[in-house]
Coordinates of C-alpha atoms and ligand atoms in Angstrom, one line a residue:
X1 CA 9.5 -69.1 -17.9
X2 CA 11.3 -72.4 -19.6
X3 CA 11.5 -71.6 -23.2
X4 CA 9.4 -74.4 -25.0
X5 CA 11.8 -76.5 -27.2
X6 CA 11.0 -78.1 -30.2
X7 CA 10.4 -82.1 -30.7
X8 CA 12.8 -84.0 -32.7
X9 CA 10.5 -87.3 -33.0
X10 CA 7.0 -88.0 -31.9
X11 CA 5.5 -91.6 -32.4
X12 CA 3.0 -94.0 -31.4
X13 CA 4.6 -96.5 -30.1
X14 CA 3.9 -100.1 -27.4
X15 CA 5.4 -100.0 -24.1
X16 CA 4.5 -103.7 -22.7
X17 CA 1.2 -104.2 -23.5
X18 CA 0.0 -100.3 -24.1
X19 CA -0.5 -98.0 -26.5
X20 CA 2.3 -95.2 -25.6
X21 CA 2.7 -91.6 -26.9
X22 CA 6.7 -90.9 -27.1
X23 CA 8.0 -87.7 -27.6
X24 CA 11.8 -86.6 -27.8
X25 CA 12.4 -82.7 -28.0
X26 CA 16.7 -81.0 -26.5
X27 CA 15.9 -82.2 -23.1
X28 CA 13.4 -84.4 -22.5
X29 CA 12.4 -87.7 -23.9
X30 CA 8.4 -89.0 -22.3
X31 CA 6.0 -91.0 -23.0
X32 CA 2.4 -91.8 -21.8
X33 CA 0.2 -94.1 -22.5
X34 CA -2.3 -92.6 -25.2
X35 CA -6.1 -92.3 -24.3
X36 CA -7.7 -94.8 -26.5
X37 CA -5.7 -97.5 -24.5
X38 CA -5.9 -96.1 -21.2
X39 CA -10.1 -96.2 -21.8
X40 CA -9.5 -99.5 -22.8
X41 CA -8.0 -100.6 -20.0
X42 CA -9.8 -99.4 -17.2
X43 CA -13.1 -98.7 -18.7
X44 CA -14.8 -95.5 -18.7
X45 CA -13.1 -94.2 -15.2
X46 CA -10.5 -91.3 -15.6
X47 CA -7.3 -92.5 -14.6
X48 CA -5.0 -89.1 -13.7
X49 CA -2.5 -88.3 -16.4
X50 CA 1.0 -88.1 -14.9
X51 CA 0.0 -91.7 -13.4
X52 CA 0.8 -92.6 -16.6
X53 CA 3.3 -90.2 -18.1
X54 CA 6.8 -90.6 -17.5
X55 CA 9.9 -88.9 -18.2
X56 CA 13.7 -88.9 -18.6
X57 CA 16.1 -85.8 -19.7
X58 CA 17.8 -86.6 -22.0
X59 CA 21.6 -85.9 -20.6
X60 CA 20.3 -88.3 -18.1
X61 CA 19.6 -91.4 -20.6
X62 CA 22.4 -93.9 -20.4
X63 CA 22.0 -95.5 -23.6
X64 CA 19.7 -96.1 -26.5
X65 CA 20.3 -99.8 -28.5
X66 CA 18.3 -101.8 -30.8
X67 CA 16.4 -104.6 -28.0
X68 CA 17.8 -107.8 -27.3
X69 CA 15.8 -111.2 -27.6
X70 CA 15.4 -111.5 -23.5
X71 CA 14.0 -107.6 -23.2
X72 CA 11.3 -108.6 -25.7
X73 CA 10.7 -112.3 -24.6
X74 CA 7.6 -113.4 -22.6
X75 CA 5.6 -110.1 -24.3
X76 CA 2.1 -110.3 -25.9
X77 CA 2.4 -112.7 -29.3
X78 CA 0.0 -110.0 -30.9
X79 CA 2.2 -107.0 -30.1
X80 CA 5.0 -108.7 -30.9
X81 CA 3.7 -109.7 -34.5
X82 CA 2.0 -106.3 -35.6
X83 CA 5.2 -104.3 -33.5
X84 CA 8.4 -106.7 -34.2
X85 CA 11.3 -104.4 -33.5
X86 CA 11.9 -103.0 -30.5
X87 CA 14.7 -100.4 -29.2
X88 CA 16.0 -99.6 -25.7
X89 CA 16.6 -97.1 -23.7
X90 CA 18.9 -97.4 -20.3
X91 CA 18.0 -94.0 -18.1
X92 CA 19.1 -93.0 -14.5
X93 CA 15.8 -93.0 -12.3
X94 CA 15.7 -91.7 -8.6
X95 CA 14.7 -94.2 -6.1
X96 CA 15.1 -94.6 -2.6
X97 CA 16.8 -90.8 -1.4
X98 CA 19.8 -89.5 -3.5
X99 CA 19.3 -93.1 -4.9
X100 CA 19.7 -93.5 -8.5
X101 CA 19.4 -97.1 -10.7
X102 CA 19.9 -97.3 -14.4
X103 CA 16.3 -98.2 -15.7
X104 CA 15.2 -99.9 -18.9
X105 CA 12.0 -99.0 -20.8
X106 CA 11.7 -101.0 -23.8
X107 CA 9.6 -99.6 -27.0
X108 CA 8.5 -102.0 -30.1
X109 CA 8.2 -100.3 -33.6
X110 CA 6.0 -101.7 -36.3
X111 CA 9.2 -101.3 -38.8
X112 CA 12.5 -101.5 -38.4
X113 CA 13.2 -97.9 -40.1
X114 CA 10.8 -96.5 -37.0
X115 CA 13.5 -98.3 -34.7
X116 CA 16.2 -97.4 -36.4
X117 CA 15.2 -93.8 -36.9
X118 CA 15.0 -93.5 -32.8
X119 CA 18.0 -94.9 -32.2
X120 CA 19.9 -92.5 -34.4
X121 CA 17.5 -89.2 -33.4
X122 CA 18.6 -90.3 -29.5
X123 CA 22.6 -90.8 -30.1
X124 CA 22.7 -87.9 -32.2
X125 CA 21.2 -85.8 -28.8
X126 CA 23.4 -87.8 -26.4
X127 CA 26.7 -87.1 -29.0
X128 CA 26.2 -83.4 -28.0
X129 CA 26.6 -84.3 -24.5
X130 CA 30.5 -83.4 -24.5
X131 CA 30.6 -83.3 -20.8
X132 CA 30.5 -87.1 -20.9
X133 CA 33.7 -89.2 -20.0
X134 CA 34.2 -91.6 -23.3
X135 CA 38.0 -92.7 -21.4
X136 CA 38.8 -93.2 -17.5
X137 CA 41.7 -94.8 -16.1
X138 CA 40.0 -96.5 -12.8
X139 CA 42.1 -97.4 -9.3
X140 CA 40.7 -99.8 -7.5
X141 CA 41.9 -100.5 -3.4
X142 CA 41.8 -104.1 -3.0
X143 CA 41.6 -103.8 1.2
X144 CA 39.2 -100.4 1.3
X145 CA 36.3 -100.8 3.7
X146 CA 35.6 -104.1 3.6
X147 CA 38.2 -105.9 0.9
X148 CA 34.7 -105.7 -1.6
X149 CA 36.4 -102.7 -3.9
X150 CA 37.6 -105.2 -6.6
X151 CA 34.4 -107.1 -6.7
X152 CA 31.9 -103.8 -6.3
X153 CA 33.9 -102.7 -9.1
X154 CA 33.6 -105.3 -11.5
X155 CA 29.5 -106.3 -10.6
X156 CA 28.4 -103.2 -10.3
X157 CA 30.2 -100.4 -11.9
X158 CA 32.1 -101.9 -15.4
X159 CA 28.8 -103.0 -16.6
X160 CA 27.2 -100.0 -16.8
X161 CA 30.4 -98.6 -18.2
X162 CA 30.1 -100.8 -21.0
X163 CA 26.9 -100.2 -21.6
X164 CA 27.9 -96.2 -22.1
X165 CA 30.0 -96.8 -24.3
X166 CA 32.9 -95.8 -21.5
X167 CA 36.5 -97.1 -22.4
X168 CA 38.6 -98.2 -18.7
X169 CA 41.7 -99.2 -18.0
X170 CA 41.7 -100.8 -14.4
X171 CA 44.7 -100.4 -12.2
X172 CA 44.1 -102.6 -8.8
X173 CA 46.5 -100.6 -6.4
X174 CA 49.7 -103.3 -4.8
X175 CA 51.2 -101.1 -2.2
X176 CA 49.8 -98.0 -0.5
X177 CA 50.9 -95.0 -2.8
X178 CA 50.3 -96.9 -6.1
X179 CA 48.1 -95.2 -7.6
X180 CA 49.7 -91.6 -6.4
X181 CA 52.8 -92.5 -7.5
X182 CA 51.3 -93.8 -10.8
X183 CA 49.5 -90.5 -11.8
X184 CA 52.4 -88.1 -10.3
X185 CA 54.6 -89.7 -12.8
X186 CA 54.2 -92.1 -15.1
X187 CA 50.3 -92.2 -16.5
X188 CA 49.9 -90.9 -19.7
X189 CA 46.5 -88.2 -18.6
X190 CA 46.1 -87.0 -22.1
X191 CA 44.5 -90.2 -23.1
X192 CA 41.7 -89.8 -20.3
X193 CA 38.6 -87.6 -19.5
X194 CA 38.9 -88.6 -16.2
X195 CA 39.8 -90.6 -13.0
X196 CA 37.9 -92.9 -11.0
X197 CA 38.9 -94.3 -7.5
X198 CA 37.3 -97.5 -5.9
X199 CA 38.0 -97.4 -2.5
X200 CA 37.8 -95.0 0.5
X201 CA 38.8 -91.1 1.3
X202 CA 42.3 -92.5 1.9
X203 CA 42.2 -93.5 -2.0
X204 CA 40.7 -90.4 -3.2
X205 CA 43.1 -89.0 -1.3
X206 CA 45.8 -90.5 -3.1
X207 CA 44.5 -90.0 -6.8
X208 CA 44.0 -86.4 -5.3
X209 CA 47.3 -85.6 -4.7
X210 CA 48.4 -87.8 -8.0
X211 CA 46.6 -85.5 -9.8
X212 CA 47.0 -82.2 -8.0
X213 CA 51.3 -82.4 -8.3
X214 CA 51.3 -84.1 -11.5
X215 CA 49.4 -80.8 -12.2
X216 CA 51.7 -79.0 -11.4
X217 CA 54.9 -80.3 -11.9
X218 CA 53.2 -80.2 -15.8
X219 CA 52.2 -76.3 -14.8
X220 CA 56.1 -75.3 -13.5
X221 CA 54.3 -74.2 -9.7
X222 CA 56.0 -74.9 -7.0
X223 CA 53.3 -76.9 -4.6
X224 CA 56.3 -76.8 -1.8
X225 CA 55.5 -72.8 -1.6
X226 CA 52.7 -71.8 0.9
X227 CA 51.6 -68.8 -1.2
X228 CA 52.2 -70.2 -4.5
X229 CA 48.4 -70.0 -6.1
X230 CA 48.0 -73.9 -7.5
X231 CA 46.5 -74.9 -11.0
X232 CA 43.5 -76.0 -11.1
X233 CA 42.6 -79.7 -12.7
X234 CA 41.8 -80.5 -15.9
X235 CA 40.6 -84.1 -15.5
X236 CA 37.5 -84.6 -13.1
X237 CA 37.5 -87.6 -10.5
X238 CA 34.7 -90.3 -9.8
X239 CA 34.9 -91.7 -6.6
X240 CA 33.2 -95.3 -6.5
X241 CA 32.2 -95.5 -1.8
X242 CA 34.2 -99.1 -0.8
X243 CA 36.2 -97.8 2.0
X244 CA 35.1 -97.1 5.7
X245 CA 34.0 -93.9 6.3
X246 CA 33.3 -92.5 2.5
X247 CA 32.3 -89.2 3.7
X248 CA 33.6 -87.4 0.5
X249 CA 30.9 -89.4 -1.4
X250 CA 28.4 -88.9 1.1
X251 CA 28.6 -85.6 1.1
X252 CA 28.8 -85.0 -3.0
X253 CA 25.9 -87.4 -3.5
X254 CA 24.0 -87.5 -1.0
X255 CA 24.6 -91.4 -0.7
X256 CA 27.0 -94.0 -0.4
X257 CA 26.1 -96.4 -3.4
X258 CA 28.6 -97.4 -6.3
X259 CA 25.8 -97.8 -8.9
X260 CA 25.0 -93.9 -8.2
X261 CA 28.2 -93.3 -8.4
X262 CA 28.7 -95.1 -11.4
X263 CA 26.0 -92.8 -13.2
X264 CA 27.0 -89.6 -11.7
X265 CA 30.2 -90.5 -13.4
X266 CA 28.9 -91.7 -16.9
X267 CA 26.5 -88.6 -17.1
X268 CA 29.5 -86.3 -17.1
X269 CA 28.6 -84.6 -13.6
X270 CA 31.1 -81.9 -12.2
X271 CA 31.5 -80.4 -8.7
X272 CA 33.9 -78.3 -7.9
X273 CA 35.7 -78.7 -4.8
X274 CA 37.7 -76.6 -2.4
X275 CA 41.1 -78.2 -1.9
X276 CA 43.3 -77.7 1.5
X277 CA 47.2 -77.1 1.3
X278 CA 48.6 -78.1 4.7
X279 CA 52.3 -77.1 4.8
X280 CA 55.4 -76.9 8.0
X281 CA 56.9 -74.2 7.4
X282 CA 58.3 -74.4 3.3
X283 CA 57.8 -78.1 3.6
X284 CA 54.4 -79.8 1.3
X285 CA 52.9 -81.9 3.4
X286 CA 48.8 -82.7 2.4
X287 CA 46.1 -81.8 0.8
X288 CA 42.9 -82.2 2.3
X289 CA 38.7 -82.1 1.0
X290 CA 37.3 -82.9 4.0
X291 CA 38.2 -83.0 7.6
X292 CA 41.3 -81.9 9.0
X293 CA 41.3 -82.9 12.8
X294 CA 44.1 -82.2 15.0
X295 CA 43.5 -83.6 18.9
X296 CA 40.0 -86.2 19.4
X297 CA 40.0 -87.0 15.2
X298 CA 44.2 -87.5 14.6
X299 CA 44.2 -89.7 17.7
X300 CA 40.7 -91.7 16.8
X301 CA 43.0 -92.1 13.1
X302 CA 46.5 -93.1 14.8
X303 CA 44.6 -95.4 17.2
X304 CA 42.3 -97.1 14.5
X305 CA 45.3 -97.5 12.3
X306 CA 46.8 -100.4 14.7
X307 CA 43.3 -102.3 14.4
X308 CA 42.9 -102.1 10.5
X309 CA 41.9 -105.7 10.1
X310 CA 38.9 -104.7 12.3
X311 CA 37.4 -103.1 9.1
X312 CA 35.1 -100.3 9.3
X313 CA 34.3 -101.3 13.3
X314 CA 37.6 -99.7 13.7
X315 CA 36.8 -96.3 14.2
X316 CA 34.0 -97.0 16.5
X317 CA 36.5 -99.3 18.8
X318 CA 39.0 -96.7 18.6
X319 CA 36.6 -93.6 18.9
X320 CA 35.1 -94.9 22.6
X321 CA 38.9 -95.4 23.7
X322 CA 39.7 -91.9 22.3
X323 CA 36.7 -90.5 23.8
X324 CA 37.6 -92.0 27.4
X325 CA 41.2 -91.1 27.7
X326 CA 39.7 -87.0 27.1
X327 CA 43.2 -85.8 26.2
X328 CA 43.1 -82.3 25.8
X329 CA 46.1 -80.5 24.1
X330 CA 47.4 -76.7 24.1
X331 CA 47.8 -74.5 21.4
X332 CA 47.5 -71.0 19.6
X333 CA 45.2 -71.1 16.5
X334 CA 45.7 -68.1 14.4
X335 CA 43.4 -67.7 11.4
X336 CA 42.3 -65.3 8.3
X337 CA 38.7 -64.8 8.6
X338 CA 36.6 -65.2 5.4
X339 CA 35.0 -62.0 5.3
X340 CA 34.0 -61.2 1.9
X341 CA 32.0 -64.6 2.1
X342 CA 28.0 -64.6 2.1
X343 CA 27.6 -67.3 4.4
X344 CA 28.6 -68.3 7.8
X345 CA 29.1 -71.8 9.4
X346 CA 25.6 -71.0 11.9
X347 CA 23.3 -70.2 9.1
X348 CA 22.1 -73.2 8.2
X349 CA 22.0 -72.6 4.8
X350 CA 23.1 -76.2 3.5
X351 CA 25.4 -76.6 0.4
X352 CA 23.1 -78.0 -2.3
X353 CA 22.9 -78.9 -6.1
X354 CA 23.2 -75.3 -7.9
X355 CA 24.6 -74.0 -4.3
X356 CA 24.1 -70.3 -4.4
X357 CA 26.4 -69.3 -2.3
X358 CA 29.2 -71.1 -4.0
X359 CA 27.9 -70.0 -7.1
X360 CA 28.2 -66.5 -6.0
X361 CA 31.6 -67.1 -4.5
X362 CA 32.3 -68.2 -8.1
X363 CA 31.5 -65.0 -10.0
X364 CA 33.0 -62.8 -7.7
X365 CA 36.0 -65.1 -7.3
X366 CA 38.6 -62.8 -9.8
X367 CA 37.4 -59.7 -8.1
X368 CA 37.6 -61.0 -4.9
X369 CA 41.0 -62.3 -5.8
X370 CA 42.4 -59.0 -6.2
X371 CA 40.8 -57.4 -2.9
X372 CA 42.4 -60.4 -1.3
X373 CA 45.9 -60.0 -2.6
X374 CA 46.1 -56.2 -1.7
X375 CA 44.6 -57.2 1.9
X376 CA 47.3 -59.4 2.2
X377 CA 49.5 -57.8 1.2
X378 CA 48.9 -55.2 3.6
X379 CA 48.4 -58.1 6.4
X380 CA 52.3 -59.2 6.0
X381 CA 53.6 -56.0 7.8
X382 CA 51.4 -56.0 10.7
X383 CA 49.0 -59.4 12.3
X384 CA 45.6 -57.5 10.7
X385 CA 43.3 -59.8 9.6
X386 CA 45.0 -62.5 11.4
X387 CA 42.5 -63.9 14.8
X388 CA 44.8 -65.3 17.6
X389 CA 43.8 -67.7 19.9
X390 CA 45.3 -69.5 22.3
X391 CA 43.9 -72.1 24.7
X392 CA 43.7 -75.8 25.4
X393 CA 41.7 -78.3 22.9
X394 CA 40.4 -81.4 22.7
X395 CA 39.4 -81.1 19.4
X396 CA 40.6 -78.4 16.8
X397 CA 38.8 -79.7 13.0
X398 CA 38.7 -77.8 9.5
X399 CA 35.9 -79.0 7.7
X400 CA 36.2 -78.2 4.4
X401 CA 32.9 -79.9 3.7
X402 CA 29.6 -81.0 5.6
X403 CA 31.7 -84.2 6.5
X404 CA 28.0 -85.6 6.4
X405 CA 28.3 -89.5 6.7
X406 CA 26.3 -92.6 7.1
X407 CA 28.1 -92.0 10.9
X408 CA 26.2 -88.3 11.1
X409 CA 24.3 -87.6 8.1
X410 CA 24.6 -83.7 9.1
X411 CA 28.4 -84.1 9.2
X412 CA 31.0 -82.0 11.3
X413 CA 29.9 -78.9 9.9
X414 CA 26.1 -79.5 8.3
X415 CA 26.9 -75.6 6.6
X416 CA 29.9 -76.1 5.4
X417 CA 30.1 -75.4 1.7
X418 CA 32.0 -77.8 -1.0
X419 CA 33.3 -74.8 -3.1
X420 CA 33.0 -71.5 -1.9
X421 CA 37.0 -71.2 -1.1
X422 CA 36.4 -71.6 2.7
X423 CA 37.2 -74.1 5.4
X424 CA 34.8 -73.9 9.1
X425 CA 37.3 -74.1 11.8
X426 CA 35.9 -75.5 14.8
X427 CA 37.5 -75.6 18.1
X428 CA 36.6 -77.5 20.9
X429 CA 37.8 -75.8 23.7
X430 CA 38.5 -78.0 27.2
X431 CA 35.3 -79.4 28.8
X432 CA 34.4 -82.1 31.0
X433 CA 33.9 -85.7 29.1
X434 CA 29.9 -86.0 29.8
X435 CA 30.1 -82.0 27.5
X436 CA 32.3 -83.6 24.7
X437 CA 29.9 -87.0 24.5
X438 CA 27.0 -84.2 24.6
X439 CA 28.9 -81.9 21.8
X440 CA 29.9 -85.6 20.3
X441 CA 26.0 -87.2 20.4
X442 CA 24.8 -83.4 18.5
X443 CA 26.6 -84.8 15.7
X444 CA 24.0 -87.7 15.0
X445 CA 21.0 -85.5 15.2
X446 CA 19.5 -82.3 14.0
X447 CA 20.3 -80.5 17.5
X448 CA 23.3 -77.4 16.9
X449 CA 26.9 -79.1 17.3
X450 CA 28.1 -75.5 18.0
X451 CA 25.6 -74.6 20.4
X452 CA 27.9 -75.2 23.6
X453 CA 30.2 -72.2 25.4
X454 CA 33.5 -74.7 25.1
X455 CA 33.1 -74.6 21.3
X456 CA 33.5 -71.8 18.2
X457 CA 33.5 -72.1 14.8
X458 CA 35.1 -69.5 12.3
X459 CA 34.9 -69.2 8.5
X460 CA 38.3 -68.9 7.1
X461 CA 40.1 -68.9 4.3
X462 CA 44.0 -69.8 6.0
X463 CA 44.9 -71.0 9.5
X464 CA 48.2 -71.9 11.4
X465 CA 48.5 -74.0 14.7
X466 CA 51.3 -74.4 16.7
X467 CA 51.5 -76.6 19.6
X468 CA 52.4 -74.9 22.6
X469 CA 55.1 -77.7 23.4
X470 CA 57.4 -76.5 20.5
X471 CA 56.6 -72.9 20.3
X472 CA 58.4 -73.6 24.2
X473 CA 61.1 -75.5 22.6
X474 CA 61.7 -72.9 19.8
X475 CA 60.3 -70.0 21.1
X476 CA 64.0 -68.3 20.8
X477 CA 64.5 -69.0 16.9
X478 CA 61.4 -68.3 15.7
X479 CA 61.4 -68.1 11.9
X480 CA 60.3 -65.5 10.0
X481 CA 57.5 -67.0 8.6
X482 CA 56.0 -67.3 12.2
X483 CA 57.1 -64.4 13.2
X484 CA 54.5 -63.2 10.8
X485 CA 51.8 -65.2 12.7
X486 CA 52.1 -62.8 15.4
X487 CA 51.3 -65.4 18.0
X488 CA 50.1 -64.3 20.8
X489 CA 52.5 -64.5 24.3
X490 CA 52.9 -68.1 25.6
X491 CA 53.3 -69.7 28.7
X492 CA 56.5 -70.2 30.8
X493 CA 55.9 -73.1 32.4
X494 CA 56.6 -76.4 30.5
X495 CA 53.5 -79.7 31.5
X496 CA 52.1 -81.5 28.5
X497 CA 48.5 -81.8 28.8
X498 CA 47.3 -84.8 27.7
X499 CA 46.5 -87.2 30.5
X500 CA 48.7 -90.1 28.6
X501 CA 51.4 -87.6 29.0
X502 CA 51.8 -86.9 25.1
X503 CA 52.6 -83.3 24.8
X504 CA 50.8 -82.9 21.2
X505 CA 48.3 -84.7 18.4
X506 CA 48.8 -85.4 15.3
X507 CA 46.6 -84.1 12.4
X508 CA 44.1 -86.7 10.5
X509 CA 43.9 -85.4 7.0
X510 CA 40.9 -87.0 5.2
X511 CA 42.1 -89.6 7.2
X512 CA 45.7 -89.4 6.6
X513 CA 48.3 -89.0 9.4
X514 CA 50.3 -86.3 9.1
X515 CA 53.8 -86.0 10.3
X516 CA 54.1 -82.6 11.8
X517 CA 51.8 -80.8 14.8
X518 CA 52.5 -77.2 13.5
X519 CA 50.4 -76.4 10.3
X520 CA 49.9 -73.6 8.3
X521 CA 47.0 -74.1 6.2
X522 CA 45.0 -72.4 2.6
X523 CA 42.3 -73.3 0.8
X524 CA 42.1 -72.6 -2.5
X525 CA 39.0 -72.4 -4.4
X526 CA 37.5 -75.1 -6.8
X527 CA 41.0 -76.5 -7.1
X528 CA 39.3 -79.8 -8.7
X529 CA 35.6 -81.2 -9.9
X530 CA 34.3 -84.5 -8.7
X531 CA 31.9 -86.4 -11.0
X532 CA 29.1 -85.3 -8.8
X533 CA 26.5 -82.9 -8.6
X534 CA 25.9 -82.1 -4.5
X535 CA 23.5 -83.2 -3.0
X536 CA 20.0 -82.7 -4.6
X537 CA 17.4 -81.1 -2.8
X538 CA 13.9 -83.3 -2.2
X539 CA 11.7 -81.1 -5.0
X540 CA 14.6 -81.1 -7.3
X541 CA 15.2 -84.8 -7.3
X542 CA 11.2 -85.1 -8.1
X543 CA 11.7 -82.0 -10.5
X544 CA 14.0 -84.5 -12.6
X545 CA 11.3 -87.3 -12.6
X546 CA 8.2 -85.2 -13.8
X547 CA 7.1 -85.5 -16.9
X548 CA 7.8 -82.0 -18.4
X549 CA 3.9 -81.4 -20.1
X550 CA 4.9 -79.3 -22.9
X551 CA 6.5 -82.2 -24.7
X552 CA 2.9 -83.3 -24.7
X553 CA 1.2 -80.4 -25.6
X554 CA 0.3 -81.3 -29.4
X555 CA -0.9 -84.8 -29.4
X556 CA 1.1 -86.5 -32.0
X557 CA -0.4 -86.2 -35.0
X558 CA -1.9 -87.5 -37.6
X559 CA -3.4 -90.4 -35.7
X560 CA -2.1 -93.1 -37.7
X561 CA -0.2 -95.3 -35.3
X562 CA 3.2 -95.3 -36.6
X563 CA 2.9 -91.3 -36.9
X564 CA 6.6 -89.3 -36.7
X565 CA 7.2 -85.9 -36.5
X566 CA 10.3 -85.1 -37.5
X567 CA 11.5 -81.1 -36.2
X568 CA 14.1 -79.8 -37.8
X569 CA 16.5 -77.5 -35.4
Ligands
1PX601 C1 28.2 -90.5 21.2 C2 28.5 -90.7 19.3 C3 29.1 -90.0 18.3 C4 29.1 -90.1 17.5 C5 30.0 -88.8 16.7 C6 30.1 -89.3 15.4 C7 31.1 -88.0 14.1 C8 31.7 -88.3 13.4 C9 32.1 -87.5 12.6 C10 32.5 -88.2 11.4 C11 33.5 -87.3 10.5 C12 34.0 -88.2 9.3 C13 34.8 -87.3 8.4 C14 35.8 -87.9 7.3 C15 36.9 -88.6 7.5 C16 37.5 -89.5 6.6 O1 38.4 -88.8 5.9 C17 38.6 -90.8 7.9 C18 38.6 -91.9 6.7 O2 38.0 -92.3 6.1 P1 38.1 -93.7 5.0 O3 38.6 -94.3 6.0 O4 37.5 -94.0 4.2 O5 39.8 -93.4 4.5 N1 37.7 -91.1 8.8 C19 37.6 -91.1 10.0 O6 38.6 -90.7 10.3 C20 36.9 -91.7 11.2 C21 36.1 -91.1 12.0 C22 35.2 -91.2 12.8 C23 35.2 -90.8 14.1 C24 34.2 -91.9 15.1 C25 34.1 -91.2 16.4 C26 33.5 -92.1 17.4 C27 32.8 -91.5 18.1 C28 32.5 -92.2 19.5 C29 32.3 -91.7 20.7 C30 31.9 -92.7 21.5 C31 31.2 -92.7 22.7 C32 31.4 -93.8 23.6 C33 31.2 -93.8 25.1 C34 31.3 -95.3 25.6
ADP602 N1 46.9 -101.9 -2.0 C1 47.3 -101.7 -1.2 N2 47.7 -102.2 -0.4 C2 47.9 -101.7 1.1 N3 47.1 -99.9 1.1 C3 46.5 -99.8 -0.1 C4 46.9 -100.1 -1.0 N4 45.8 -99.5 -1.9 C5 45.7 -98.3 -1.3 N5 46.0 -97.7 -0.3 C6 45.8 -97.4 1.2 O1 44.7 -97.8 2.1 C7 44.3 -97.1 2.6 C8 42.5 -96.9 2.9 O2 42.6 -96.8 2.3 P1 40.7 -96.7 1.4 O3 40.7 -97.1 0.4 O4 40.6 -94.9 2.0 O5 40.4 -97.8 2.4 P2 39.3 -97.1 3.9 O6 38.2 -96.5 3.8 O7 38.8 -98.3 4.6 O8 40.6 -96.8 4.9 C9 44.8 -95.7 1.8 O9 45.9 -95.1 2.8 C10 45.4 -95.9 0.7 O10 46.3 -95.3 0.3
CA603 CA1 34.7 -75.0 1.2

């Protein structure tokens, strides 16, 4: 049972034209209409208790300040005369599914002292919340999505940051990779508590690369070494969605809404995330947190880049075109299954706020690292542990998170986890166009997209891909690294597999194209943290909004209109 917390302050104050009991403890600010006031308004008919009590979690209070004139005008003259002083608490209120709004409640007090006391005590509690950012570095992509990034930031986000007393240095990018390069070399990161990107998955990818590369450089880690253990980044990343797909925001918050995302930054949420590193031999290529997709999604992305002027609709047009082309690509996929993980891609255990699969991974991370290193060392001599699949594939997708987005609310791998150190490798083998359509369609409803004979899915910690044409070309001079992968025998004839005559596709890496088809990928567990908390379950959402009865167990005593209980810690 939750331990009851001492009340810090409790008063009878006016809220609109009602007398309310307002109580604060370390975790909750709650208010409910007094019995007397309720009776006066409703005769003697009994009103339900919950209908008249509300609460805000202290860690979800945005700010408290003395009420401005426009907060109080139009109010009952008698109330404002008797209670001339007022303070406003801005707090997170849940509205539609996963959507947050900043709601204001203004309490009127009879004395200036009482009003100031409330402001001071609430501010004292807020100052104890050390996870809240005070200073942010913000990058805006003015060309992402529908080109509204700048407008969205100025109209919806900046006013909230100001209200929460967060200072922000804003950079509107002037070219692709501006944010990445600035973070890599120029930015004085000591000044900031977090980095915020305003844009889509591509913009997030820039910030991710800038931060991770900078962190490794500062700590002397060579990111071109595929076996290097990367150092986690200190700064958290916030995403204000203003792109075309915004899958990283959707899959970590549950909605694509700039105000909700800004509030997650303000309250200082923290969501660890796995990051995949992709290499070509000893050349570092890119990091990915959402989708690494070869074949279908790689081709859609390549085609859509030529149609950028169409905005987000480019994906639908390119999607339809690539679907009709119906290419497939031959190659070899090798992967290291995630053996010590408690989940699997078809267990329907969705990753939600406080996910126990991710927590389990976290608590046993150190233990597992030792075991994994031992295992990998023993793997070096033979192919033990690695599975090898040779085939013709319409799509090879590695989803490190669900990749849920408005197009596909469950995502590419609905049970993938944000921070379990694994990625879900989905292999869609050569199949008929109709079958592929059925598979795609299942991404838009609740049917299981893996329940097809031509689809398989594996939860892995590492994988490699070698397209067939390269195997044929370089069979004689296979490098040592490639030999370690222990690829299965390759075909002796050289034919192209795609109907447009191309022997290979490209990888889409969080919406950016990779210029190598042969890659090695390794999951770096919890390398970064976002200003998010994962998607809240329905009941978690309700709990946050409920009024905890313990705050009101003792009525505010004595009965004087302004009684104060100021409890010692
Ligand atoms: C029949 C309808 C099928 C709909 C299938 C939808 C599956 C969507 C899965 C989306 C996974 C998204 C993973 C994230 C990718 C992003 O990183 C990345 C970049 O985002 P950014 O632009 O914000 O920077 N976005 C993307 O790569 C977009 C992928 C969108 C793929 C759309 C595919 C549409 C397929 C339409 C087939 C239609 C068949 C019609 C026959 C005439
Ligand atoms: N000022 C800029 N001019 C041109 N491209 C930019 C600029 N800033 C960022 N980019 C690039 O734009 C691409 C798409 O950005 P993103 O914000 O993800 O939008 P979208 O979701 O529409 O693709 C990314 O590759 C990013 O590197
Ligand atoms: Ca994962």
